[in-house]
Amino acid sequence: MSLAAINGHASIHSLPTEMLAIVFQEVVYEATLSNRYLSLFQIAGDLPPQFVLMAVCRDWKSICISFPALWTRIWIIFLPKRSTAIGTPVWDLFALACKNALDWGASLPLDLELDRWYFNEEQVFSTRPDTTFEVFDIMTLSFKILRLAIDHSLLLQVRGDGRRHEQQRMIFRLVEASS
């Protein structure tokens, strides 16, 4: 019997999409317990749990993309987890993953943390504890993602009645270098 035939009869495929979406929300919740319930995006880091679910099959990918609640708690770290050469495709893939995650959250309240947002790509590889950081310029990846996050955030947008949206927060965390 082929794998497709076995998968076609798996009981999980008989669950309604709404039920799978709730299961996926619980998977993301459990997977992010150690990160203050935030899905971690980091260059050369592990995949966020939503992307792991999306890799299972086309149906699961479609459910994840169409369920905005999975994309409302995001933590982006701009310092790569492992040494990664500047200009390699992984940097562009990271930016695309961040953009997609912000898009897929649709208009739901966004809880976004940007960590080490002040780095530019050159500083990532030349930083020492006694270095004074310059604020990034408009050409750096971190600035582009920050701009994208601000553009997608309802935090800075005004509602139709003239009031600001109150349910969102954006955190910029500065990590002090230890001496």
PDB file of N, CA and C in Angstrom, residues 32 35 37-51 73-82 93-99 101-102 112-116:
ATOM      1  N   THR A  32       5.974  27.112  22.500  1.00  0.00           N
ATOM      2  CA  THR A  32       6.540  28.423  22.820  1.00  0.00           C
ATOM      3  C   THR A  32       6.544  28.740  24.312  1.00  0.00           C
ATOM      4  N   ASN A  35       9.569  30.494  25.588  1.00  0.00           N
ATOM      5  CA  ASN A  35       9.831  31.805  24.984  1.00  0.00           C
ATOM      6  C   ASN A  35       8.749  32.821  25.338  1.00  0.00           C
ATOM      7  N   TYR A  37       5.666  32.398  25.372  1.00  0.00           N
ATOM      8  CA  TYR A  37       4.572  32.168  24.423  1.00  0.00           C
ATOM      9  C   TYR A  37       4.741  32.946  23.125  1.00  0.00           C
ATOM     10  N   LEU A  38       5.968  33.290  22.782  1.00  0.00           N
ATOM     11  CA  LEU A  38       6.256  33.988  21.532  1.00  0.00           C
ATOM     12  C   LEU A  38       6.947  33.028  20.570  1.00  0.00           C
ATOM     13  N   SER A  39       6.547  33.049  19.309  1.00  0.00           N
ATOM     14  CA  SER A  39       7.204  32.234  18.285  1.00  0.00           C
ATOM     15  C   SER A  39       8.506  32.913  17.900  1.00  0.00           C
ATOM     16  N   LEU A  40       9.604  32.203  18.054  1.00  0.00           N
ATOM     17  CA  LEU A  40      10.932  32.771  17.838  1.00  0.00           C
ATOM     18  C   LEU A  40      11.352  32.661  16.379  1.00  0.00           C
ATOM     19  N   PHE A  41      11.716  33.796  15.804  1.00  0.00           N
ATOM     20  CA  PHE A  41      12.280  33.872  14.462  1.00  0.00           C
ATOM     21  C   PHE A  41      13.718  34.351  14.618  1.00  0.00           C
ATOM     22  N   GLN A  42      14.678  33.555  14.157  1.00  0.00           N
ATOM     23  CA  GLN A  42      16.087  33.925  14.268  1.00  0.00           C
ATOM     24  C   GLN A  42      16.838  33.355  13.072  1.00  0.00           C
ATOM     25  N   ILE A  43      17.702  34.178  12.490  1.00  0.00           N
ATOM     26  CA  ILE A  43      18.499  33.741  11.347  1.00  0.00           C
ATOM     27  C   ILE A  43      19.318  32.527  11.754  1.00  0.00           C
ATOM     28  N   ALA A  44      19.276  31.493  10.928  1.00  0.00           N
ATOM     29  CA  ALA A  44      20.005  30.236  11.153  1.00  0.00           C
ATOM     30  C   ALA A  44      19.574  29.549  12.446  1.00  0.00           C
ATOM     31  N   GLY A  45      18.383  29.864  12.918  1.00  0.00           N
ATOM     32  CA  GLY A  45      17.842  29.226  14.114  1.00  0.00           C
ATOM     33  C   GLY A  45      16.841  28.142  13.747  1.00  0.00           C
ATOM     34  N   ASP A  46      16.221  27.585  14.761  1.00  0.00           N
ATOM     35  CA  ASP A  46      15.200  26.567  14.530  1.00  0.00           C
ATOM     36  C   ASP A  46      13.963  27.198  13.894  1.00  0.00           C
ATOM     37  N   LEU A  47      13.198  26.383  13.208  1.00  0.00           N
ATOM     38  CA  LEU A  47      11.951  26.872  12.618  1.00  0.00           C
ATOM     39  C   LEU A  47      10.922  27.140  13.710  1.00  0.00           C
ATOM     40  N   PRO A  48      10.168  28.230  13.586  1.00  0.00           N
ATOM     41  CA  PRO A  48       9.043  28.427  14.495  1.00  0.00           C
ATOM     42  C   PRO A  48       8.053  27.272  14.328  1.00  0.00           C
ATOM     43  N   PRO A  49       7.294  26.943  15.369  1.00  0.00           N
ATOM     44  CA  PRO A  49       6.408  25.773  15.299  1.00  0.00           C
ATOM     45  C   PRO A  49       5.379  25.850  14.171  1.00  0.00           C
ATOM     46  N   GLN A  50       4.950  27.056  13.821  1.00  0.00           N
ATOM     47  CA  GLN A  50       3.988  27.187  12.728  1.00  0.00           C
ATOM     48  C   GLN A  50       4.585  26.669  11.416  1.00  0.00           C
ATOM     49  N   PHE A  51       5.866  26.956  11.196  1.00  0.00           N
ATOM     50  CA  PHE A  51       6.517  26.519   9.957  1.00  0.00           C
ATOM     51  C   PHE A  51       6.744  25.010   9.957  1.00  0.00           C
ATOM     52  N   ARG A  73       1.835  36.358  18.065  1.00  0.00           N
ATOM     53  CA  ARG A  73       2.850  36.492  19.123  1.00  0.00           C
ATOM     54  C   ARG A  73       4.198  36.097  18.534  1.00  0.00           C
ATOM     55  N   ILE A  74       4.989  37.103  18.154  1.00  0.00           N
ATOM     56  CA  ILE A  74       6.227  36.871  17.412  1.00  0.00           C
ATOM     57  C   ILE A  74       7.393  37.557  18.108  1.00  0.00           C
ATOM     58  N   TRP A  75       8.520  36.855  18.156  1.00  0.00           N
ATOM     59  CA  TRP A  75       9.767  37.374  18.719  1.00  0.00           C
ATOM     60  C   TRP A  75      10.831  37.224  17.638  1.00  0.00           C
ATOM     61  N   ILE A  76      11.356  38.342  17.152  1.00  0.00           N
ATOM     62  CA  ILE A  76      12.371  38.329  16.101  1.00  0.00           C
ATOM     63  C   ILE A  76      13.702  38.733  16.716  1.00  0.00           C
ATOM     64  N   ILE A  77      14.697  37.870  16.568  1.00  0.00           N
ATOM     65  CA  ILE A  77      16.059  38.166  17.023  1.00  0.00           C
ATOM     66  C   ILE A  77      16.915  38.373  15.778  1.00  0.00           C
ATOM     67  N   PHE A  78      17.548  39.525  15.676  1.00  0.00           N
ATOM     68  CA  PHE A  78      18.320  39.845  14.479  1.00  0.00           C
ATOM     69  C   PHE A  78      19.737  39.300  14.502  1.00  0.00           C
ATOM     70  N   LEU A  79      20.208  38.861  15.652  1.00  0.00           N
ATOM     71  CA  LEU A  79      21.541  38.266  15.733  1.00  0.00           C
ATOM     72  C   LEU A  79      21.423  36.794  15.353  1.00  0.00           C
ATOM     73  N   PRO A  80      22.148  36.341  14.318  1.00  0.00           N
ATOM     74  CA  PRO A  80      22.032  34.933  13.907  1.00  0.00           C
ATOM     75  C   PRO A  80      22.412  33.973  15.026  1.00  0.00           C
ATOM     76  N   LYS A  81      21.750  32.832  15.065  1.00  0.00           N
ATOM     77  CA  LYS A  81      22.050  31.811  16.065  1.00  0.00           C
ATOM     78  C   LYS A  81      23.424  31.211  15.815  1.00  0.00           C
ATOM     79  N   ARG A  82      23.750  31.032  14.545  1.00  0.00           N
ATOM     80  CA  ARG A  82      25.060  30.519  14.143  1.00  0.00           C
ATOM     81  C   ARG A  82      25.669  31.501  13.155  1.00  0.00           C
ATOM     82  N   LEU A  93      15.647  34.754   3.028  1.00  0.00           N
ATOM     83  CA  LEU A  93      14.602  33.827   3.466  1.00  0.00           C
ATOM     84  C   LEU A  93      14.065  34.221   4.841  1.00  0.00           C
ATOM     85  N   PHE A  94      14.969  34.672   5.708  1.00  0.00           N
ATOM     86  CA  PHE A  94      14.563  35.125   7.037  1.00  0.00           C
ATOM     87  C   PHE A  94      13.626  36.333   6.921  1.00  0.00           C
ATOM     88  N   ALA A  95      14.012  37.298   6.095  1.00  0.00           N
ATOM     89  CA  ALA A  95      13.172  38.485   5.907  1.00  0.00           C
ATOM     90  C   ALA A  95      11.812  38.100   5.332  1.00  0.00           C
ATOM     91  N   LEU A  96      11.796  37.173   4.377  1.00  0.00           N
ATOM     92  CA  LEU A  96      10.539  36.724   3.786  1.00  0.00           C
ATOM     93  C   LEU A  96       9.666  35.999   4.818  1.00  0.00           C
ATOM     94  N   ALA A  97      10.293  35.168   5.651  1.00  0.00           N
ATOM     95  CA  ALA A  97       9.538  34.456   6.695  1.00  0.00           C
ATOM     96  C   ALA A  97       8.909  35.453   7.667  1.00  0.00           C
ATOM     97  N   CYS A  98       9.660  36.482   8.053  1.00  0.00           N
ATOM     98  CA  CYS A  98       9.123  37.507   8.958  1.00  0.00           C
ATOM     99  C   CYS A  98       7.974  38.262   8.296  1.00  0.00           C
ATOM    100  N   LYS A  99       8.155  38.635   7.037  1.00  0.00           N
ATOM    101  CA  LYS A  99       7.100  39.344   6.307  1.00  0.00           C
ATOM    102  C   LYS A  99       5.835  38.495   6.228  1.00  0.00           C
ATOM    103  N   ALA A 101       4.878  35.999   8.138  1.00  0.00           N
ATOM    104  CA  ALA A 101       4.264  35.825   9.458  1.00  0.00           C
ATOM    105  C   ALA A 101       3.453  37.059   9.845  1.00  0.00           C
ATOM    106  N   LEU A 102       3.991  38.238   9.570  1.00  0.00           N
ATOM    107  CA  LEU A 102       3.255  39.463   9.883  1.00  0.00           C
ATOM    108  C   LEU A 102       2.019  39.599   8.998  1.00  0.00           C
ATOM    109  N   LEU A 112       4.600  41.772  19.386  1.00  0.00           N
ATOM    110  CA  LEU A 112       5.858  41.621  18.655  1.00  0.00           C
ATOM    111  C   LEU A 112       7.021  42.111  19.497  1.00  0.00           C
ATOM    112  N   GLU A 113       8.035  41.267  19.636  1.00  0.00           N
ATOM    113  CA  GLU A 113       9.280  41.680  20.285  1.00  0.00           C
ATOM    114  C   GLU A 113      10.384  41.639  19.249  1.00  0.00           C
ATOM    115  N   LEU A 114      11.145  42.723  19.177  1.00  0.00           N
ATOM    116  CA  LEU A 114      12.296  42.800  18.285  1.00  0.00           C
ATOM    117  C   LEU A 114      13.538  42.870  19.158  1.00  0.00           C
ATOM    118  N   ASP A 115      14.380  41.872  19.054  1.00  0.00           N
ATOM    119  CA  ASP A 115      15.555  41.735  19.907  1.00  0.00           C
ATOM    120  C   ASP A 115      16.811  42.004  19.081  1.00  0.00           C
ATOM    121  N   ARG A 116      17.672  42.821  19.626  1.00  0.00           N
ATOM    122  CA  ARG A 116      18.916  43.226  18.965  1.00  0.00           C
ATOM    123  C   ARG A 116      18.616  43.918  17.635  1.00  0.00           C
TER     124      ARG A 116
END
